[in-house]
Structure formats: structure tokens, C-alpha cells
């Protein structure tokens, strides 16, 4: 199901609510963030003249399955994926990261107010790109996804 939700033009899924802020790394609004060194994305080495994009997710924790751990810690298993498609449907680059999230009571209260923050980066070519993003709860199988059309400009 996750693979289908990441295909270009697939309908969005709303089983997990999230917001994502997508900025070019050289955007003045992204000055506080330092891009990770090296390539970003599994196909990043093949991206010609890449432009780094920063994706800051805010995931509604109510859509995730939480299990109790000792010491009042809540645990969830999440997968965050991004796939960049060209206008003709060619896959340009992708990221896929699974992560275990452990939250204390105070962190859980904060996440309920502001969302669970997750940061990802991807290198994109200077062209029209359709970026599919998805959040997947690995325990329940629930997915949230959307598509972001953008024109990547060389800086």
C-alpha cells in the first residue's frame, strides 16, 4: 500500500494527518538549518546539478500506534518516504527512513500540541518536480500521503 501511495498522481491518503514544510536549502527561511553533508536520497548521485530541499514534517501523533515502555515512555514505529517524479513520470530520487520514536510524558504532551517533528532532506534536479511524501505507521499500516508540485530552480 505504501508503494502505491507514493506513485505520481495517486490520491492522497488521510489515515495519518501531517503537515510538511518544504524549502530549498538556500531559501532565507531555512537559514537556521544546516543541510547534511553528502547526497540526499537513494538516487542523489544521479541527480544532475542537484538542489537540496529540506522537508520538516509535523505528524499528528494521534494517528500513530503507541506502545508503553518502562519509565512512562511511549514508543511508535514510523516510516517517512519521499519520491520525486518528473513530469513524464520518471522517478528522479527518493528517500525512505524508518524510525523508532520514544517519547516521555512531557514530550508526548508537546507532540500533542505541536505535532511530532521529523526532518528529511532530498536532492532534486532543476526542473518541474512532483514530490510525493508519505508517513506510514509500521504497526497499524495506516498511511498519510500527498503530492507537492514544485518548480526547482538552479540557484
mmCIF file with all atom_site columns, C-alpha atoms in Angstrom:
data_model
loop_
_atom_site.group_PDB
_atom_site.id
_atom_site.type_symbol
_atom_site.label_atom_id
_atom_site.label_alt_id
_atom_site.label_comp_id
_atom_site.label_asym_id
_atom_site.label_entity_id
_atom_site.label_seq_id
_atom_site.pdbx_PDB_ins_code
_atom_site.Cartn_x
_atom_site.Cartn_y
_atom_site.Cartn_z
_atom_site.occupancy
_atom_site.B_iso_or_equiv
_atom_site.pdbx_formal_charge
_atom_site.auth_seq_id
_atom_site.auth_comp_id
_atom_site.auth_asym_id
_atom_site.auth_atom_id
_atom_site.pdbx_PDB_model_num
ATOM 1   C CA . UNK A 1 1   ? 0.000  0.000  0.000   1.00 0.00 ? 1   UNK A CA 1
ATOM 2   C CA . UNK A 1 2   ? 2.829  2.453  0.785   1.00 0.00 ? 2   UNK A CA 1
ATOM 3   C CA . UNK A 1 3   ? 4.361  1.989  -2.662  1.00 0.00 ? 3   UNK A CA 1
ATOM 4   C CA . UNK A 1 4   ? 1.042  2.815  -4.340  1.00 0.00 ? 4   UNK A CA 1
ATOM 5   C CA . UNK A 1 5   ? 0.600  5.928  -2.207  1.00 0.00 ? 5   UNK A CA 1
ATOM 6   C CA . UNK A 1 6   ? 3.967  7.192  -3.498  1.00 0.00 ? 6   UNK A CA 1
ATOM 7   C CA . UNK A 1 7   ? 3.148  6.835  -7.208  1.00 0.00 ? 7   UNK A CA 1
ATOM 8   C CA . UNK A 1 8   ? 2.797  10.071 -9.136  1.00 0.00 ? 8   UNK A CA 1
ATOM 9   C CA . UNK A 1 9   ? -0.807 11.222 -9.274  1.00 0.00 ? 9   UNK A CA 1
ATOM 10  C CA . UNK A 1 10  ? -2.057 8.773  -6.641  1.00 0.00 ? 10  UNK A CA 1
ATOM 11  C CA . UNK A 1 11  ? -4.891 10.117 -4.496  1.00 0.00 ? 11  UNK A CA 1
ATOM 12  C CA . UNK A 1 12  ? -3.805 11.460 -1.117  1.00 0.00 ? 12  UNK A CA 1
ATOM 13  C CA . UNK A 1 13  ? -4.352 9.273  1.933   1.00 0.00 ? 13  UNK A CA 1
ATOM 14  C CA . UNK A 1 14  ? -5.514 10.782 5.216   1.00 0.00 ? 14  UNK A CA 1
ATOM 15  C CA . UNK A 1 15  ? -5.174 7.927  7.712   1.00 0.00 ? 15  UNK A CA 1
ATOM 16  C CA . UNK A 1 16  ? -2.352 9.876  9.375   1.00 0.00 ? 16  UNK A CA 1
ATOM 17  C CA . UNK A 1 17  ? -2.609 13.654 9.466   1.00 0.00 ? 17  UNK A CA 1
ATOM 18  C CA . UNK A 1 18  ? 0.576  15.608 8.924   1.00 0.00 ? 18  UNK A CA 1
ATOM 19  C CA . UNK A 1 19  ? 1.883  18.895 7.639   1.00 0.00 ? 19  UNK A CA 1
ATOM 20  C CA . UNK A 1 20  ? 5.136  19.341 5.780   1.00 0.00 ? 20  UNK A CA 1
ATOM 21  C CA . UNK A 1 21  ? 7.137  22.490 5.116   1.00 0.00 ? 21  UNK A CA 1
ATOM 22  C CA . UNK A 1 22  ? 9.353  22.149 2.061   1.00 0.00 ? 22  UNK A CA 1
ATOM 23  C CA . UNK A 1 23  ? 12.110 24.701 1.478   1.00 0.00 ? 23  UNK A CA 1
ATOM 24  C CA . UNK A 1 24  ? 15.145 24.941 -0.749  1.00 0.00 ? 24  UNK A CA 1
ATOM 25  C CA . UNK A 1 25  ? 18.229 24.783 1.467   1.00 0.00 ? 25  UNK A CA 1
ATOM 26  C CA . UNK A 1 26  ? 19.302 28.199 0.153   1.00 0.00 ? 26  UNK A CA 1
ATOM 27  C CA . UNK A 1 27  ? 15.924 29.806 0.972   1.00 0.00 ? 27  UNK A CA 1
ATOM 28  C CA . UNK A 1 28  ? 16.372 32.613 3.530   1.00 0.00 ? 28  UNK A CA 1
ATOM 29  C CA . UNK A 1 29  ? 13.658 30.994 5.679   1.00 0.00 ? 29  UNK A CA 1
ATOM 30  C CA . UNK A 1 30  ? 15.903 27.919 6.031   1.00 0.00 ? 30  UNK A CA 1
ATOM 31  C CA . UNK A 1 31  ? 18.954 29.790 7.353   1.00 0.00 ? 31  UNK A CA 1
ATOM 32  C CA . UNK A 1 32  ? 18.700 28.159 10.784  1.00 0.00 ? 32  UNK A CA 1
ATOM 33  C CA . UNK A 1 33  ? 19.064 24.674 9.303   1.00 0.00 ? 33  UNK A CA 1
ATOM 34  C CA . UNK A 1 34  ? 22.302 23.224 8.028   1.00 0.00 ? 34  UNK A CA 1
ATOM 35  C CA . UNK A 1 35  ? 21.898 20.605 5.316   1.00 0.00 ? 35  UNK A CA 1
ATOM 36  C CA . UNK A 1 36  ? 23.502 17.249 5.977   1.00 0.00 ? 36  UNK A CA 1
ATOM 37  C CA . UNK A 1 37  ? 26.771 16.648 4.115   1.00 0.00 ? 37  UNK A CA 1
ATOM 38  C CA . UNK A 1 38  ? 26.856 14.368 1.080   1.00 0.00 ? 38  UNK A CA 1
ATOM 39  C CA . UNK A 1 39  ? 23.987 13.406 -1.194  1.00 0.00 ? 39  UNK A CA 1
ATOM 40  C CA . UNK A 1 40  ? 20.379 13.307 -0.047  1.00 0.00 ? 40  UNK A CA 1
ATOM 41  C CA . UNK A 1 41  ? 18.306 10.469 -1.433  1.00 0.00 ? 41  UNK A CA 1
ATOM 42  C CA . UNK A 1 42  ? 18.953 6.993  -2.732  1.00 0.00 ? 42  UNK A CA 1
ATOM 43  C CA . UNK A 1 43  ? 19.371 8.247  -6.313  1.00 0.00 ? 43  UNK A CA 1
ATOM 44  C CA . UNK A 1 44  ? 21.049 11.509 -5.288  1.00 0.00 ? 44  UNK A CA 1
ATOM 45  C CA . UNK A 1 45  ? 24.303 10.730 -7.066  1.00 0.00 ? 45  UNK A CA 1
ATOM 46  C CA . UNK A 1 46  ? 22.486 10.610 -10.420 1.00 0.00 ? 46  UNK A CA 1
ATOM 47  C CA . UNK A 1 47  ? 20.688 13.947 -9.934  1.00 0.00 ? 47  UNK A CA 1
ATOM 48  C CA . UNK A 1 48  ? 22.267 16.491 -12.271 1.00 0.00 ? 48  UNK A CA 1
ATOM 49  C CA . UNK A 1 49  ? 23.069 19.859 -10.661 1.00 0.00 ? 49  UNK A CA 1
ATOM 50  C CA . UNK A 1 50  ? 21.107 18.978 -7.522  1.00 0.00 ? 50  UNK A CA 1
ATOM 51  C CA . UNK A 1 51  ? 19.311 21.479 -5.359  1.00 0.00 ? 51  UNK A CA 1
ATOM 52  C CA . UNK A 1 52  ? 18.898 20.402 -1.722  1.00 0.00 ? 52  UNK A CA 1
ATOM 53  C CA . UNK A 1 53  ? 15.378 20.581 -0.306  1.00 0.00 ? 53  UNK A CA 1
ATOM 54  C CA . UNK A 1 54  ? 14.536 20.403 3.390   1.00 0.00 ? 54  UNK A CA 1
ATOM 55  C CA . UNK A 1 55  ? 11.284 18.792 4.483   1.00 0.00 ? 55  UNK A CA 1
ATOM 56  C CA . UNK A 1 56  ? 10.088 19.451 8.015   1.00 0.00 ? 56  UNK A CA 1
ATOM 57  C CA . UNK A 1 57  ? 7.174  17.218 8.948   1.00 0.00 ? 57  UNK A CA 1
ATOM 58  C CA . UNK A 1 58  ? 4.756  17.771 11.813  1.00 0.00 ? 58  UNK A CA 1
ATOM 59  C CA . UNK A 1 59  ? 2.909  14.477 12.312  1.00 0.00 ? 59  UNK A CA 1
ATOM 60  C CA . UNK A 1 60  ? -0.258 14.241 14.386  1.00 0.00 ? 60  UNK A CA 1
ATOM 61  C CA . UNK A 1 61  ? 0.698  11.607 16.984  1.00 0.00 ? 61  UNK A CA 1
ATOM 62  C CA . UNK A 1 62  ? -2.955 10.572 17.392  1.00 0.00 ? 62  UNK A CA 1
ATOM 63  C CA . UNK A 1 63  ? -2.717 8.727  14.059  1.00 0.00 ? 63  UNK A CA 1
ATOM 64  C CA . UNK A 1 64  ? 0.157  6.519  15.248  1.00 0.00 ? 64  UNK A CA 1
ATOM 65  C CA . UNK A 1 65  ? 0.076  3.321  17.285  1.00 0.00 ? 65  UNK A CA 1
ATOM 66  C CA . UNK A 1 66  ? 1.863  3.794  20.591  1.00 0.00 ? 66  UNK A CA 1
ATOM 67  C CA . UNK A 1 67  ? 3.032  1.071  22.956  1.00 0.00 ? 67  UNK A CA 1
ATOM 68  C CA . UNK A 1 68  ? 4.018  1.595  26.569  1.00 0.00 ? 68  UNK A CA 1
ATOM 69  C CA . UNK A 1 69  ? 7.638  1.078  27.572  1.00 0.00 ? 69  UNK A CA 1
ATOM 70  C CA . UNK A 1 70  ? 9.101  1.170  31.083  1.00 0.00 ? 70  UNK A CA 1
ATOM 71  C CA . UNK A 1 71  ? 9.504  4.541  32.829  1.00 0.00 ? 71  UNK A CA 1
ATOM 72  C CA . UNK A 1 72  ? 6.362  6.051  31.247  1.00 0.00 ? 72  UNK A CA 1
ATOM 73  C CA . UNK A 1 73  ? 7.823  6.128  27.740  1.00 0.00 ? 73  UNK A CA 1
ATOM 74  C CA . UNK A 1 74  ? 5.593  5.742  24.668  1.00 0.00 ? 74  UNK A CA 1
ATOM 75  C CA . UNK A 1 75  ? 7.020  4.044  21.550  1.00 0.00 ? 75  UNK A CA 1
ATOM 76  C CA . UNK A 1 76  ? 5.923  4.179  17.888  1.00 0.00 ? 76  UNK A CA 1
ATOM 77  C CA . UNK A 1 77  ? 7.413  2.785  14.678  1.00 0.00 ? 77  UNK A CA 1
ATOM 78  C CA . UNK A 1 78  ? 7.182  5.234  11.769  1.00 0.00 ? 78  UNK A CA 1
ATOM 79  C CA . UNK A 1 79  ? 8.364  5.291  8.157   1.00 0.00 ? 79  UNK A CA 1
ATOM 80  C CA . UNK A 1 80  ? 8.756  8.574  6.276   1.00 0.00 ? 80  UNK A CA 1
ATOM 81  C CA . UNK A 1 81  ? 9.160  8.464  2.498   1.00 0.00 ? 81  UNK A CA 1
ATOM 82  C CA . UNK A 1 82  ? 9.572  10.977 -0.313  1.00 0.00 ? 82  UNK A CA 1
ATOM 83  C CA . UNK A 1 83  ? 9.658  10.226 -4.033  1.00 0.00 ? 83  UNK A CA 1
ATOM 84  C CA . UNK A 1 84  ? 10.429 12.859 -6.675  1.00 0.00 ? 84  UNK A CA 1
ATOM 85  C CA . UNK A 1 85  ? 8.852  12.309 -10.100 1.00 0.00 ? 85  UNK A CA 1
ATOM 86  C CA . UNK A 1 86  ? 9.438  14.181 -13.352 1.00 0.00 ? 86  UNK A CA 1
ATOM 87  C CA . UNK A 1 87  ? 6.559  15.500 -15.464 1.00 0.00 ? 87  UNK A CA 1
ATOM 88  C CA . UNK A 1 88  ? 6.824  12.404 -17.691 1.00 0.00 ? 88  UNK A CA 1
ATOM 89  C CA . UNK A 1 89  ? 6.623  10.011 -14.718 1.00 0.00 ? 89  UNK A CA 1
ATOM 90  C CA . UNK A 1 90  ? 10.320 9.160  -14.349 1.00 0.00 ? 90  UNK A CA 1
ATOM 91  C CA . UNK A 1 91  ? 11.463 8.607  -10.771 1.00 0.00 ? 91  UNK A CA 1
ATOM 92  C CA . UNK A 1 92  ? 14.202 11.152 -10.060 1.00 0.00 ? 92  UNK A CA 1
ATOM 93  C CA . UNK A 1 93  ? 15.146 10.479 -6.440  1.00 0.00 ? 93  UNK A CA 1
ATOM 94  C CA . UNK A 1 94  ? 13.693 9.053  -3.247  1.00 0.00 ? 94  UNK A CA 1
ATOM 95  C CA . UNK A 1 95  ? 14.177 8.736  0.473   1.00 0.00 ? 95  UNK A CA 1
ATOM 96  C CA . UNK A 1 96  ? 12.771 6.133  2.823   1.00 0.00 ? 96  UNK A CA 1
ATOM 97  C CA . UNK A 1 97  ? 13.548 6.067  6.517   1.00 0.00 ? 97  UNK A CA 1
ATOM 98  C CA . UNK A 1 98  ? 12.111 4.013  9.310   1.00 0.00 ? 98  UNK A CA 1
ATOM 99  C CA . UNK A 1 99  ? 12.480 5.265  12.817  1.00 0.00 ? 99  UNK A CA 1
ATOM 100 C CA . UNK A 1 100 ? 11.529 4.253  16.292  1.00 0.00 ? 100 UNK A CA 1
ATOM 101 C CA . UNK A 1 101 ? 10.149 7.150  18.298  1.00 0.00 ? 101 UNK A CA 1
ATOM 102 C CA . UNK A 1 102 ? 10.328 7.169  22.101  1.00 0.00 ? 102 UNK A CA 1
ATOM 103 C CA . UNK A 1 103 ? 8.559  9.969  23.962  1.00 0.00 ? 103 UNK A CA 1
ATOM 104 C CA . UNK A 1 104 ? 8.459  10.792 27.642  1.00 0.00 ? 104 UNK A CA 1
ATOM 105 C CA . UNK A 1 105 ? 5.226  12.137 29.140  1.00 0.00 ? 105 UNK A CA 1
ATOM 106 C CA . UNK A 1 106 ? 6.424  15.736 28.678  1.00 0.00 ? 106 UNK A CA 1
ATOM 107 C CA . UNK A 1 107 ? 7.493  15.060 25.080  1.00 0.00 ? 107 UNK A CA 1
ATOM 108 C CA . UNK A 1 108 ? 4.136  13.376 24.386  1.00 0.00 ? 108 UNK A CA 1
ATOM 109 C CA . UNK A 1 109 ? 2.273  16.422 25.694  1.00 0.00 ? 109 UNK A CA 1
ATOM 110 C CA . UNK A 1 110 ? 4.390  18.661 23.458  1.00 0.00 ? 110 UNK A CA 1
ATOM 111 C CA . UNK A 1 111 ? 3.794  16.431 20.409  1.00 0.00 ? 111 UNK A CA 1
ATOM 112 C CA . UNK A 1 112 ? 0.043  16.535 21.035  1.00 0.00 ? 112 UNK A CA 1
ATOM 113 C CA . UNK A 1 113 ? 0.199  20.348 20.954  1.00 0.00 ? 113 UNK A CA 1
ATOM 114 C CA . UNK A 1 114 ? 2.603  20.915 18.064  1.00 0.00 ? 114 UNK A CA 1
ATOM 115 C CA . UNK A 1 115 ? 2.959  17.606 16.205  1.00 0.00 ? 115 UNK A CA 1
ATOM 116 C CA . UNK A 1 116 ? 5.778  15.093 16.103  1.00 0.00 ? 116 UNK A CA 1
ATOM 117 C CA . UNK A 1 117 ? 8.717  16.766 14.294  1.00 0.00 ? 117 UNK A CA 1
ATOM 118 C CA . UNK A 1 118 ? 10.599 14.789 11.639  1.00 0.00 ? 118 UNK A CA 1
ATOM 119 C CA . UNK A 1 119 ? 13.249 16.277 9.350   1.00 0.00 ? 119 UNK A CA 1
ATOM 120 C CA . UNK A 1 120 ? 14.186 14.858 5.937   1.00 0.00 ? 120 UNK A CA 1
ATOM 121 C CA . UNK A 1 121 ? 16.293 16.104 3.024   1.00 0.00 ? 121 UNK A CA 1
ATOM 122 C CA . UNK A 1 122 ? 16.293 15.289 -0.680  1.00 0.00 ? 122 UNK A CA 1
ATOM 123 C CA . UNK A 1 123 ? 18.300 16.452 -3.699  1.00 0.00 ? 123 UNK A CA 1
ATOM 124 C CA . UNK A 1 124 ? 16.181 17.495 -6.676  1.00 0.00 ? 124 UNK A CA 1
ATOM 125 C CA . UNK A 1 125 ? 17.084 18.450 -10.255 1.00 0.00 ? 125 UNK A CA 1
ATOM 126 C CA . UNK A 1 126 ? 16.301 21.903 -11.633 1.00 0.00 ? 126 UNK A CA 1
ATOM 127 C CA . UNK A 1 127 ? 13.020 21.148 -13.413 1.00 0.00 ? 127 UNK A CA 1
ATOM 128 C CA . UNK A 1 128 ? 9.312  20.647 -12.722 1.00 0.00 ? 128 UNK A CA 1
ATOM 129 C CA . UNK A 1 129 ? 9.098  18.002 -9.969  1.00 0.00 ? 129 UNK A CA 1
ATOM 130 C CA . UNK A 1 130 ? 6.168  16.197 -8.367  1.00 0.00 ? 130 UNK A CA 1
ATOM 131 C CA . UNK A 1 131 ? 7.223  15.237 -4.851  1.00 0.00 ? 131 UNK A CA 1
ATOM 132 C CA . UNK A 1 132 ? 5.153  12.524 -3.165  1.00 0.00 ? 132 UNK A CA 1
ATOM 133 C CA . UNK A 1 133 ? 5.505  12.453 0.613   1.00 0.00 ? 133 UNK A CA 1
ATOM 134 C CA . UNK A 1 134 ? 4.118  9.846  2.983   1.00 0.00 ? 134 UNK A CA 1
ATOM 135 C CA . UNK A 1 135 ? 4.058  8.951  6.665   1.00 0.00 ? 135 UNK A CA 1
ATOM 136 C CA . UNK A 1 136 ? 3.460  5.276  7.467   1.00 0.00 ? 136 UNK A CA 1
ATOM 137 C CA . UNK A 1 137 ? 2.646  3.741  10.848  1.00 0.00 ? 137 UNK A CA 1
ATOM 138 C CA . UNK A 1 138 ? 4.534  0.445  10.680  1.00 0.00 ? 138 UNK A CA 1
ATOM 139 C CA . UNK A 1 139 ? 2.376  -1.174 13.390  1.00 0.00 ? 139 UNK A CA 1
ATOM 140 C CA . UNK A 1 140 ? -1.141 -0.428 12.100  1.00 0.00 ? 140 UNK A CA 1
ATOM 141 C CA . UNK A 1 141 ? -0.306 0.068  8.425   1.00 0.00 ? 141 UNK A CA 1
ATOM 142 C CA . UNK A 1 142 ? -2.045 3.472  8.359   1.00 0.00 ? 142 UNK A CA 1
ATOM 143 C CA . UNK A 1 143 ? -0.667 5.987  5.837   1.00 0.00 ? 143 UNK A CA 1
ATOM 144 C CA . UNK A 1 144 ? -0.899 9.695  5.212   1.00 0.00 ? 144 UNK A CA 1
ATOM 145 C CA . UNK A 1 145 ? 0.315  10.972 1.840   1.00 0.00 ? 145 UNK A CA 1
ATOM 146 C CA . UNK A 1 146 ? 0.168  13.920 -0.515  1.00 0.00 ? 146 UNK A CA 1
ATOM 147 C CA . UNK A 1 147 ? 1.803  15.267 -3.666  1.00 0.00 ? 147 UNK A CA 1
ATOM 148 C CA . UNK A 1 148 ? 3.625  18.590 -3.878  1.00 0.00 ? 148 UNK A CA 1
ATOM 149 C CA . UNK A 1 149 ? 4.203  20.008 -7.364  1.00 0.00 ? 149 UNK A CA 1
ATOM 150 C CA . UNK A 1 150 ? 7.151  22.392 -7.495  1.00 0.00 ? 150 UNK A CA 1
ATOM 151 C CA . UNK A 1 151 ? 9.468  24.028 -9.934  1.00 0.00 ? 151 UNK A CA 1
ATOM 152 C CA . UNK A 1 152 ? 13.061 23.592 -8.787  1.00 0.00 ? 152 UNK A CA 1
ATOM 153 C CA . UNK A 1 153 ? 15.229 26.470 -9.925  1.00 0.00 ? 153 UNK A CA 1
ATOM 154 C CA . UNK A 1 154 ? 19.004 26.407 -10.106 1.00 0.00 ? 154 UNK A CA 1
ATOM 155 C CA . UNK A 1 155 ? 20.496 28.952 -7.716  1.00 0.00 ? 155 UNK A CA 1
#
